[in-house]
Amino acid sequence: MFYSIARTVGFVALLCPTVLSAAVPAPPEALNVPWKRGGIFSNFHHYDERDYGCSHGPKTRSCWNNGFSISTDMDEKWPNTGKVVTYELEITNTTGSPDGLSRPMFLINGQYPGPTIVADWGDTLSITVKNSLANNGTSIHWHGLRQLGTNQMDGTNGITECPIAPGQSKTYTFKATQYGTSWYHSHYSVQYADGIVGGIIIRGPSTSNYDIDLGILPFTDWFHVPSFTVNAAALHAKGPPIADNLLINGSMTSASGGKYAVTNLTPGKKHLLRLINTGVNNYIHVSLDGHPFTVIAADFVPIVPYTTDSLVIAVGQRYEVIIDANKPVGNYWLRVGTGGGKCDGPNANSANIKSIFHYDGANSANPNSTGITLPTGCYDETNIVPYVKTTVPQKLPKKIELGFTNTATSDGLVQWLVDSSMMQVDFTKPTLQYILDGNDTFNVAENVYIVGEAHQWQYWVIQQTNTAPPLPHPIHLHGHDFYVLDHAENTQWTGDISKLKMENPIRRDTATLPAGGYLVLAFESDNPGAWLMHCHIPFHVSAGLALQFLERKSEILNTIGDLSGFKDGCKTWTAFQEGFPGGFHIGDSGLKV
Ligand SMILES: *[C@@H]1O[C@H](CO)[C@@H](O)[C@H](O)[C@H]1NC(C)=O
Ligand SMILES: *[C@@H]1O[C@H](CO)[C@@H](O)[C@H](O)[C@H]1NC(C)=O
Ligand SMILES: *[C@@H]1O[C@H](CO)[C@@H](O)[C@H](O)[C@H]1NC(C)=O
Ligand SMILES: *[C@@H]1O[C@H](CO)[C@@H](O)[C@H](O)[C@H]1NC(C)=O
Ligand SMILES: *[C@@H]1O[C@H](CO)[C@@H](O)[C@H](O)[C@H]1NC(C)=O
Ligand SMILES: [Cu+2]
């Protein structure tokens, strides 16, 4: 005992100064964890001096605290802070004018974007959502949060809960086992596109140092018409709807006025900025004049830092970047381009999507800076190398085919087909109700995929068929990160598993299924529950592009515990829906992301 304390103290004394003075503890191979997750080393923890030897600070961002650092595998362990962070979010039906044009909007606590949820790694979050809308249900999904053992807190109406009825509240309680940047949004049909979104920051270590955390910078393509109206048309349209604008941090200019968002920089300091595509249809390309980005995290996954002049971000994805304010004091444009009309739908304001980065001490004029020509296209960043390494064993994936029809009804109803079936949930009978009933007879439209064995790798290839218009789809999985083993545009997967990337593949929770092509994914069955996987474009998921993995069904009830809130929620929703005059569009799956 004495020995080990002495050793630890000695270790601190010896190593901490080194770590503190090193500008950035680089991510050399040698510091990485040599285990193979899911393999024989899965319980082995590498001893990293940053776990114990230093604490988190501007020059030691890779450190965290007692036993945790950037080298910790978040799938395996996380701090137990004992701290509960509470929020109250009230959703109201009102109007807003984020780009100067007033339109009906749903706001959270009267603001758009909603309040940013902030907690520390290992905290418990307890968030009460009150639905003060008269004519819609709602359910709030905490995007990317693993919900380990808390499937009923995932906020996917029709799967893990009945929608929260008008006038009712639900408290979502879950643990932040991961850290980094994310967002929350409604999962009730296309509702989030009308304003029900907000950021999530879980503070933790990072792979590069910075001085100032600027918080989140959300981007969303923006429609001047309410999303349920746009969706009703999209469900019968040949092509994607045209967005009117794109908001940066909830603001943009338009013919009706509006203003550019302003972000303040402190000269000489390094700033952490958390970029989130909270959008609807558009991929975005982002750059900041004269200031390259050092990219340090993709979704909730810390990565080996790389530097780039621009980033492409799909709906649902996040990147954490460091911006060095080492240029002359002044104002600089942040520029945003969309993927381009063909791949993700046009944006009527695509030539003028900007915000201002303002150095303290500069005047308040618009920037006169010049920038790069932004790339176009709808694809994912390719330089993503997870900092904590994983080797995924090689195995043949099961195939999921993506099809499409617009001839199912005489009025040209558009439906995306997952193995020939468009998803449609029953709000009054979520999947967890089937589990409570011991009922294994799911409706075909529930798109249930059984995932049986515990702690096994699950492999899937999503293949676009030639019935589907060749469009890219940002695919998001709930309850897990997945590993991207392969992807290609306009191609059939050959079935050659020797070409899959098994050594430290990209890991994240949202990845692009390329137009006309395929995406090969793997995840570990380490979280009993019903987990949605879907395209994050609201119009596509509303038109059926979703499925659910029913993972370790027999263990779900024992794992997730108390379902009294679930039962009460279904009682009040079912009573509401019985008297609900309608509002459901034929062909609307009921899910938005
Ligand atoms: C919002 O208010 C408008 C105008 O009163 C109403 O028509 C609409 O149904 C309301 N929406 C919801 C979801 O309550
Ligand atoms: C986004 O806007 C909010 C509200 O105006 C502001 O507090 C925040 O600093 C802005 N964030 C960035 C990164 O500019
Ligand atoms: C651009 O703006 C800066 C101040 O923000 C000013 O010093 C500079 O002269 C301007 N350059 C041009 C070409 O107008
Ligand atoms: C199981 O669910 C299906 C689909 O909702 C339903 O038709 C059937 O009656 C249920 N069976 C039992 C035993 O509850
Ligand atoms: C939600 O409310 C909007 C009006 O704000 C209405 O157009 C839509 O039909 C409603 N949808 C559902 C599914 O309740
Ligand atoms: Cu899609």
XYZ file of C-alpha atoms and ligand atoms in Angstrom:
664
model
C 0.000 0.000 0.000
C 2.632 2.463 1.130
C 4.674 1.393 -1.804
C 2.018 2.103 -4.328
C 1.262 5.546 -2.894
C 4.939 6.417 -2.879
C 5.189 5.247 -6.419
C 2.244 7.285 -7.522
C 3.522 10.381 -5.773
C 6.941 9.892 -7.272
C 5.343 9.430 -10.613
C 3.457 12.679 -10.309
C 6.490 14.590 -9.157
C 8.570 13.206 -11.933
C 6.205 13.317 -14.838
C 3.838 16.143 -14.240
C 6.311 18.932 -14.995
C 7.179 17.230 -18.262
C 3.569 16.948 -19.241
C 2.785 20.476 -18.147
C 5.586 21.987 -20.162
C 4.952 19.945 -23.286
C 2.852 22.177 -25.512
C 0.577 19.404 -26.661
C 0.979 15.832 -25.540
C 1.143 14.570 -29.092
C -0.732 11.395 -29.885
C 2.270 9.202 -30.668
C 1.560 5.587 -31.363
C 3.440 4.603 -28.251
C 0.966 6.302 -25.937
C -1.990 4.543 -27.414
C -3.729 1.645 -25.826
C -2.488 -1.586 -27.322
C -5.591 -3.586 -26.614
C -8.052 -5.059 -28.992
C -11.531 -4.207 -27.861
C -13.785 -7.198 -27.590
C -10.697 -9.371 -27.619
C -8.643 -10.936 -24.897
C -7.228 -7.601 -23.776
C -10.551 -5.902 -23.328
C -10.205 -5.604 -19.567
C -6.649 -4.433 -19.647
C -6.016 -0.787 -18.991
C -2.870 0.839 -20.134
C -1.304 3.064 -17.496
C -0.999 6.552 -18.882
C 0.665 9.185 -16.707
C -2.048 11.613 -17.755
C -4.604 9.455 -16.019
C -3.091 10.223 -12.632
C -0.214 12.594 -13.005
C -1.752 15.907 -13.944
C -4.992 17.755 -14.062
C -6.938 19.341 -16.898
C -5.875 22.855 -17.886
C -5.076 25.052 -20.905
C -1.659 23.441 -21.397
C -2.755 19.933 -20.395
C -6.038 19.381 -22.191
C -5.285 15.685 -22.668
C -5.425 15.237 -18.899
C -8.684 14.953 -17.018
C -8.582 13.721 -13.439
C -8.051 10.728 -11.172
C -7.753 7.791 -13.463
C -9.110 9.412 -16.631
C -7.510 11.072 -19.610
C -7.707 11.324 -23.384
C -6.382 7.741 -23.467
C -9.385 6.343 -21.599
C -11.645 4.227 -23.771
C -15.093 5.767 -23.146
C -16.745 2.464 -24.006
C -14.975 0.818 -21.097
C -14.919 3.367 -18.304
C -15.979 6.864 -17.280
C -15.832 8.956 -14.136
C -18.474 8.693 -11.461
C -18.874 12.302 -10.395
C -21.982 11.730 -8.308
C -23.178 15.061 -9.704
C -26.679 15.491 -11.168
C -27.090 18.329 -13.649
C -30.693 19.413 -14.130
C -32.405 21.382 -16.883
C -35.980 22.332 -17.638
C -36.975 22.755 -21.239
C -40.390 24.076 -22.185
C -41.510 23.876 -25.796
C -43.899 26.542 -27.023
C -45.671 27.387 -30.263
C -44.834 30.927 -31.241
C -43.106 32.920 -33.959
C -39.493 33.761 -34.637
C -37.446 35.627 -37.224
C -33.912 34.226 -37.152
C -33.113 35.662 -40.613
C -35.403 38.683 -40.382
C -38.475 36.934 -41.786
C -41.105 36.165 -39.180
C -42.655 32.699 -39.338
C -44.307 30.210 -36.968
C -41.677 28.471 -34.843
C -41.452 26.138 -31.899
C -39.056 27.520 -29.303
C -37.414 26.009 -26.233
C -37.595 28.284 -23.180
C -38.459 31.053 -25.627
C -35.149 30.855 -27.469
C -33.625 29.487 -30.680
C -31.423 27.522 -30.659
C -32.547 26.080 -27.326
C -30.382 26.311 -24.195
C -27.068 24.483 -24.453
C -26.913 21.556 -22.043
C -23.535 21.616 -20.275
C -22.163 18.916 -17.994
C -18.925 17.186 -17.070
C -17.912 13.749 -18.239
C -19.492 11.245 -15.837
C -22.294 13.529 -14.626
C -25.903 12.392 -14.569
C -28.239 14.556 -16.620
C -31.814 15.028 -15.523
C -33.741 17.055 -18.065
C -37.432 17.762 -17.747
C -39.191 18.496 -21.017
C -42.584 20.166 -20.927
C -44.698 20.040 -24.066
C -46.650 23.304 -24.178
C -47.758 22.808 -27.783
C -51.484 22.423 -28.303
C -51.543 20.240 -31.394
C -48.376 18.102 -31.509
C -46.732 15.546 -29.307
C -42.982 15.666 -28.891
C -40.058 13.554 -27.715
C -36.492 14.741 -27.295
C -33.529 12.677 -28.447
C -30.060 13.309 -27.014
C -28.101 12.718 -30.161
C -25.040 10.501 -29.802
C -25.510 9.918 -26.069
C -25.034 6.218 -25.549
C -27.900 5.731 -23.058
C -26.141 2.727 -21.593
C -28.853 0.787 -19.779
C -31.362 3.639 -20.228
C -33.111 2.834 -23.513
C -36.361 4.470 -22.291
C -34.526 7.839 -22.060
C -33.517 7.857 -25.747
C -36.442 10.053 -26.773
C -37.510 8.140 -29.882
C -41.306 8.243 -29.917
C -42.900 5.081 -31.231
C -39.867 3.065 -30.145
C -38.717 3.966 -26.636
C -41.691 6.074 -25.523
C -45.069 7.420 -26.534
C -44.814 11.102 -27.494
C -45.188 13.569 -24.633
C -48.801 14.736 -24.922
C -49.693 18.443 -24.937
C -49.513 19.836 -21.396
C -47.441 16.885 -20.138
C -43.813 16.606 -19.042
C -41.187 13.899 -19.056
C -37.918 13.820 -17.138
C -35.065 12.207 -19.048
C -32.358 10.887 -16.715
C -29.161 9.393 -18.085
C -25.428 9.389 -17.594
C -22.874 11.180 -19.752
C -20.504 8.257 -20.285
C -18.946 10.108 -23.228
C -17.592 13.629 -23.587
C -17.484 16.148 -26.389
C -20.010 17.971 -28.538
C -23.514 17.072 -29.580
C -27.077 18.312 -29.791
C -30.611 17.394 -28.845
C -33.696 17.608 -31.000
C -37.293 16.537 -31.287
C -37.905 13.122 -32.813
C -41.590 13.775 -33.521
C -41.888 13.570 -37.296
C -40.189 16.606 -38.904
C -40.809 18.863 -35.889
C -37.191 19.737 -35.032
C -36.856 21.655 -38.291
C -39.244 24.247 -36.787
C -36.850 25.077 -33.958
C -36.707 22.263 -31.392
C -32.927 21.881 -31.251
C -30.145 22.792 -28.857
C -26.494 21.988 -28.197
C -24.916 19.557 -25.764
C -21.441 20.043 -24.320
C -19.965 17.323 -22.131
C -16.671 18.678 -20.855
C -13.716 16.297 -20.960
C -10.141 16.006 -22.174
C -9.053 16.701 -25.761
C -6.224 15.870 -28.135
C -4.997 19.473 -28.518
C -4.596 22.385 -26.174
C -6.695 25.531 -26.248
C -7.228 28.586 -24.061
C -10.886 29.482 -24.593
C -13.951 27.306 -25.201
C -16.265 29.269 -27.531
C -19.043 26.725 -27.189
C -21.219 25.475 -29.998
C -21.710 26.881 -33.478
C -24.804 25.208 -34.953
C -25.683 25.379 -38.655
C -29.045 24.606 -40.167
C -30.629 25.009 -43.559
C -33.792 27.023 -43.007
C -37.249 27.083 -44.573
C -39.621 30.036 -44.465
C -42.584 27.657 -44.468
C -43.292 25.388 -41.449
C -41.687 21.983 -41.752
C -44.948 20.007 -41.645
C -46.094 21.944 -44.724
C -42.758 21.380 -46.488
C -42.927 17.694 -45.587
C -46.456 17.267 -46.890
C -45.182 18.504 -50.252
C -41.910 16.535 -50.048
C -43.881 13.320 -49.533
C -45.244 13.808 -53.044
C -42.375 15.602 -54.755
C -39.909 14.378 -57.338
C -36.919 16.194 -55.876
C -35.808 17.628 -52.543
C -37.379 20.849 -51.245
C -35.489 24.116 -51.722
C -34.287 25.625 -48.448
C -34.692 29.386 -48.258
C -31.620 30.081 -46.190
C -29.059 28.651 -43.797
C -28.674 29.833 -40.208
C -25.370 30.069 -38.372
C -25.818 30.121 -34.603
C -29.504 30.842 -35.211
C -28.956 33.916 -37.371
C -28.531 35.051 -40.988
C -29.430 37.908 -43.295
C -32.229 37.753 -45.862
C -34.291 40.092 -48.021
C -36.346 40.741 -44.866
C -33.388 41.854 -42.768
C -31.664 39.700 -40.188
C -27.993 39.833 -39.254
C -24.801 37.857 -39.450
C -23.870 35.951 -36.306
C -20.756 37.292 -34.578
C -18.207 35.203 -32.694
C -15.565 36.964 -30.631
C -11.896 35.956 -30.686
C -9.241 37.007 -28.176
C -6.020 37.955 -29.976
C -3.169 35.521 -29.423
C -5.383 32.827 -27.899
C -6.357 29.387 -29.111
C -10.117 28.839 -29.256
C -12.097 25.622 -29.180
C -15.170 25.775 -31.412
C -17.798 23.050 -31.622
C -19.340 22.863 -35.104
C -22.681 21.056 -35.421
C -24.847 20.485 -38.479
C -28.271 20.655 -36.835
C -29.812 20.956 -40.281
C -32.417 19.366 -42.430
C -31.163 18.586 -45.906
C -27.918 20.368 -46.667
C -24.382 19.162 -46.252
C -22.258 22.135 -45.301
C -18.697 23.112 -46.161
C -17.203 25.526 -43.627
C -14.065 27.667 -43.661
C -12.791 30.719 -41.775
C -10.803 33.243 -43.800
C -7.107 33.104 -42.939
C -7.616 30.645 -40.082
C -7.151 26.933 -40.689
C -8.977 24.508 -38.406
C -7.155 21.975 -36.262
C -9.741 19.214 -36.035
C -9.690 17.297 -32.743
C -12.968 15.379 -32.491
C -15.540 13.886 -34.867
C -18.934 13.351 -33.253
C -18.154 12.130 -29.702
C -14.810 10.617 -30.731
C -11.486 12.351 -29.996
C -9.230 12.049 -33.042
C -5.569 12.497 -33.924
C -5.468 16.242 -34.730
C -5.254 17.320 -38.363
C -5.299 20.706 -40.002
C -7.577 21.738 -42.836
C -8.830 24.876 -44.588
C -12.396 23.589 -44.730
C -14.641 20.873 -43.307
C -17.654 19.093 -44.758
C -20.357 18.294 -42.189
C -23.420 16.116 -42.795
C -26.667 16.610 -40.900
C -26.165 15.167 -37.410
C -22.365 15.295 -37.480
C -20.124 17.396 -35.250
C -16.505 18.510 -35.360
C -14.484 20.156 -32.633
C -11.850 22.486 -34.040
C -9.139 24.734 -32.619
C -8.796 28.211 -34.107
C -5.597 30.123 -33.401
C -6.310 33.855 -33.250
C -2.797 34.683 -34.446
C -3.735 36.935 -37.383
C -3.887 40.761 -37.445
C -6.675 42.107 -35.235
C -9.698 42.501 -37.504
C -12.885 40.874 -38.705
C -12.939 37.679 -40.755
C -15.687 35.874 -42.645
C -16.700 32.362 -41.764
C -18.024 31.004 -45.065
C -20.478 28.186 -45.582
C -21.286 26.404 -48.820
C -23.807 23.633 -49.298
C -23.204 20.307 -50.997
C -24.729 21.474 -54.233
C -28.217 21.289 -55.729
C -27.979 17.787 -57.107
C -26.733 15.992 -54.048
C -28.662 17.501 -51.159
C -31.239 19.926 -52.406
C -30.711 23.551 -53.360
C -30.401 26.434 -50.948
C -31.795 29.693 -52.279
C -29.204 31.749 -50.366
C -26.213 29.500 -50.990
C -24.040 32.317 -52.356
C -24.266 34.410 -49.190
C -24.031 32.172 -46.137
C -21.551 33.766 -43.755
C -20.877 34.803 -40.193
C -18.336 37.154 -38.639
C -15.338 36.300 -36.479
C -14.429 39.453 -34.655
C -11.119 39.979 -32.843
C -11.445 41.948 -29.613
C -10.159 45.415 -30.425
C -11.311 45.423 -34.075
C -13.942 47.811 -35.379
C -17.477 46.607 -35.951
C -17.462 46.881 -39.754
C -18.197 43.859 -41.905
C -15.039 41.883 -42.727
C -13.124 42.584 -45.909
C -11.188 39.314 -45.699
C -10.789 36.949 -48.612
C -11.055 33.201 -48.366
C -10.749 29.947 -50.179
C -13.161 28.653 -52.787
C -15.214 26.157 -50.848
C -15.479 22.611 -52.165
C -18.905 21.205 -53.071
C -20.337 17.703 -52.782
C -21.889 15.468 -50.143
C -19.407 13.200 -48.484
C -17.620 12.687 -45.160
C -14.221 13.871 -43.984
C -11.679 11.125 -44.634
C -8.867 12.133 -42.253
C -10.584 10.799 -39.144
C -8.247 8.672 -37.012
C -9.692 7.861 -33.569
C -7.220 8.633 -30.799
C -8.084 5.494 -28.822
C -7.518 2.633 -31.184
C -9.814 -0.278 -31.874
C -9.273 -3.346 -33.988
C -12.509 -4.759 -35.356
C -12.408 -8.458 -36.210
C -13.157 -9.386 -39.814
C -16.576 -10.862 -40.532
C -19.179 -10.934 -43.277
C -21.801 -8.195 -42.846
C -25.516 -8.786 -43.217
C -27.099 -6.851 -46.033
C -29.766 -4.157 -45.748
C -31.133 -2.947 -49.063
C -32.315 0.601 -49.581
C -35.082 0.981 -52.141
C -37.608 3.614 -53.084
C -41.066 3.991 -54.569
C -43.232 6.883 -55.642
C -45.865 4.759 -57.323
C -47.320 3.067 -54.233
C -50.333 5.381 -54.360
C -51.968 7.140 -57.274
C -50.899 10.546 -55.973
C -47.211 9.658 -56.128
C -46.463 9.121 -52.445
C -42.701 9.050 -51.927
C -41.467 6.235 -49.663
C -37.999 4.983 -48.864
C -37.879 1.227 -48.449
C -35.634 -0.652 -46.062
C -35.561 -4.239 -47.306
C -38.800 -3.413 -49.141
C -40.513 -1.943 -46.064
C -41.056 1.722 -45.226
C -40.842 2.343 -41.518
C -43.971 3.536 -39.769
C -44.182 3.555 -35.987
C -47.268 3.331 -33.814
C -47.091 6.227 -31.352
C -49.446 4.439 -28.948
C -47.468 1.192 -29.006
C -43.710 1.784 -28.888
C -41.338 -1.169 -29.177
C -40.791 -1.133 -25.408
C -44.509 -1.876 -25.016
C -44.046 -5.045 -27.076
C -41.229 -5.974 -24.697
C -43.454 -5.347 -21.652
C -46.200 -7.443 -23.285
C -43.807 -10.248 -24.174
C -45.095 -9.865 -27.740
C -42.655 -10.925 -30.479
C -45.075 -10.307 -33.335
C -44.021 -6.919 -34.638
C -45.787 -5.177 -37.448
C -43.702 -5.392 -40.619
C -43.548 -1.575 -40.717
C -41.706 -1.517 -37.385
C -38.607 -2.619 -39.366
C -37.249 -4.663 -36.458
C -33.819 -6.264 -36.853
C -32.979 -8.701 -34.090
C -29.505 -8.435 -32.574
C -29.071 -11.347 -30.225
C -25.782 -12.243 -28.652
C -24.163 -10.140 -25.937
C -20.909 -8.303 -26.625
C -20.507 -9.488 -30.162
C -19.562 -7.413 -33.164
C -22.521 -6.797 -35.461
C -21.818 -6.117 -39.125
C -24.156 -4.510 -41.617
C -23.830 -3.294 -45.170
C -26.447 -0.792 -46.308
C -26.670 -1.008 -50.077
C -28.568 1.413 -52.287
C -30.450 -0.441 -55.001
C -31.144 0.922 -58.456
C -34.747 1.705 -57.481
C -33.432 4.458 -55.186
C -32.517 7.856 -56.601
C -28.757 8.119 -56.041
C -28.627 10.493 -53.076
C -26.288 10.537 -50.086
C -27.887 9.777 -46.704
C -26.321 10.653 -43.340
C -26.977 7.444 -41.405
C -27.267 7.778 -37.630
C -27.377 4.970 -35.072
C -28.800 5.339 -31.566
C -27.311 3.711 -28.470
C -23.861 3.147 -29.999
C -21.017 4.552 -31.963
C -20.355 2.522 -35.073
C -17.202 1.815 -37.014
C -17.080 2.655 -40.701
C -15.415 -0.326 -42.372
C -16.004 0.682 -45.993
C -18.109 2.973 -48.177
C -18.259 3.880 -51.853
C -20.414 5.859 -54.244
C -22.395 4.348 -57.141
C -21.082 0.851 -56.475
C -22.323 -2.528 -55.366
C -20.340 -3.904 -52.466
C -18.374 -6.888 -53.760
C -18.600 -8.951 -50.578
C -14.812 -9.022 -50.266
C -14.267 -8.725 -46.518
C -10.495 -8.594 -46.938
C -10.930 -5.003 -48.201
C -12.707 -3.826 -45.046
C -10.763 -1.482 -42.773
C -10.284 -3.347 -39.509
C -7.347 -1.475 -37.948
C -8.627 1.597 -36.121
C -11.450 2.447 -38.523
C -13.344 5.731 -38.321
C -15.660 5.633 -35.359
C -18.640 7.969 -34.916
C -22.444 8.000 -34.717
C -23.363 9.580 -38.069
C -21.773 8.645 -41.407
C -22.689 9.123 -45.045
C -24.152 6.346 -47.135
C -22.784 7.626 -50.467
C -25.105 8.242 -53.413
C -25.944 5.030 -55.232
C -23.438 3.112 -53.147
C -22.928 1.335 -49.875
C -21.796 1.784 -46.282
C -20.351 -1.064 -44.196
C -20.751 -0.606 -40.425
C -19.953 -2.553 -37.289
C -20.989 -2.014 -33.698
C -20.765 -4.024 -30.507
C -23.950 -5.426 -28.982
C -23.158 -3.920 -25.593
C -26.405 -2.079 -24.831
C -29.726 -3.930 -24.538
C -32.607 -1.931 -26.016
C -34.489 -0.919 -29.147
C -32.221 1.406 -31.099
C -33.198 3.343 -34.148
C -30.904 3.611 -37.171
C -32.040 6.115 -39.773
C -31.209 8.742 -42.305
C -30.888 12.082 -40.488
C -32.686 14.016 -43.228
C -36.138 14.591 -41.663
C -37.968 14.280 -44.979
C -36.306 10.927 -45.672
C -36.919 9.405 -42.267
C -40.466 10.703 -42.349
C -40.828 8.887 -45.681
C -39.676 5.638 -44.074
C -35.865 5.568 -44.173
C -35.331 3.946 -40.780
C -35.046 0.632 -38.996
C -34.575 -0.464 -35.414
C -32.156 -2.914 -33.913
C -33.785 -4.869 -31.128
C -30.709 -5.684 -29.119
C -30.611 -8.463 -26.531
C -34.367 -8.436 -26.113
C -34.490 -10.842 -23.186
C -32.191 -8.578 -21.130
C -33.914 -5.256 -21.819
C -36.382 -5.189 -18.932
C -33.782 -6.251 -16.372
C -31.303 -3.704 -17.655
C -33.391 -0.564 -17.939
C -35.363 -0.930 -14.741
C -38.253 1.328 -13.865
C -40.781 1.841 -16.648
C -43.494 3.594 -14.641
C -42.774 6.891 -16.431
C -43.010 5.087 -19.748
C -46.407 3.626 -18.826
C -47.801 6.948 -17.581
C -46.560 8.685 -20.716
C -48.326 6.170 -22.935
C -51.537 6.510 -20.960
C -51.707 10.292 -21.419
C -50.584 10.165 -25.055
C -53.094 7.461 -25.986
C -55.905 9.475 -24.403
C -54.758 12.548 -26.349
C -54.414 10.730 -29.672
C -57.934 9.299 -29.398
C -59.326 12.808 -29.457
C -56.695 14.187 -31.854
C -58.359 15.556 -34.978
C -55.461 14.485 -37.134
C -52.331 16.091 -38.343
C -50.767 12.851 -39.446
C -49.836 12.830 -43.089
C -50.205 9.568 -44.897
C -46.744 8.155 -45.382
C -45.203 10.061 -42.457
C -43.281 7.484 -40.437
C -43.800 9.586 -37.322
C -40.059 9.805 -36.861
C -37.816 12.598 -37.467
C -34.559 11.677 -36.931
C -49.438 26.577 -33.351
O -50.305 27.682 -33.439
C -51.004 27.765 -34.675
C -51.754 29.083 -34.682
O -52.544 29.215 -33.576
C -51.918 26.571 -34.812
O -52.597 26.612 -36.047
C -51.063 25.317 -34.759
O -51.882 24.165 -34.806
C -50.240 25.278 -33.494
N -49.323 24.141 -33.543
C -49.175 23.295 -32.532
C -48.218 22.181 -32.755
O -49.736 23.410 -31.469
C -23.981 31.978 -30.400
O -24.984 32.892 -29.994
C -25.173 32.993 -28.596
C -26.386 33.855 -28.350
O -26.236 35.067 -28.988
C -23.897 33.550 -27.983
O -24.045 33.623 -26.583
C -22.742 32.608 -28.328
O -21.524 33.154 -27.845
C -22.617 32.411 -29.832
N -21.627 31.373 -30.089
C -20.610 31.530 -30.921
C -19.671 30.388 -31.040
O -20.440 32.542 -31.555
C -9.822 45.645 -43.987
O -10.229 45.959 -42.673
C -9.171 46.257 -41.772
C -9.767 46.508 -40.395
O -10.644 45.514 -40.009
C -8.403 47.471 -42.261
O -7.292 47.704 -41.407
C -7.920 47.242 -43.690
O -7.353 48.427 -44.188
C -9.080 46.843 -44.587
N -8.540 46.487 -45.889
C -9.111 46.896 -46.999
C -8.468 46.432 -48.269
O -10.096 47.603 -47.010
C -48.672 -8.347 -30.769
O -48.586 -7.167 -31.567
C -49.277 -7.258 -32.788
C -48.953 -6.013 -33.614
O -49.298 -4.825 -32.918
C -50.767 -7.417 -32.501
O -51.463 -7.526 -33.716
C -50.978 -8.647 -31.661
O -52.331 -8.721 -31.282
C -50.118 -8.609 -30.411
N -50.200 -9.894 -29.730
C -50.402 -9.981 -28.422
C -50.442 -11.353 -27.879
O -50.547 -8.996 -27.705
C -48.108 19.280 -35.774
O -48.569 20.616 -35.767
C -48.581 21.245 -37.033
C -49.032 22.674 -36.843
O -48.128 23.374 -36.039
C -49.507 20.506 -37.970
O -49.420 21.071 -39.264
C -49.095 19.063 -38.057
O -50.020 18.362 -38.819
C -49.016 18.432 -36.685
N -48.482 17.084 -36.887
C -48.650 16.060 -36.067
C -48.127 14.765 -36.523
O -49.156 16.174 -34.974
Cu -31.708 10.323 -46.515
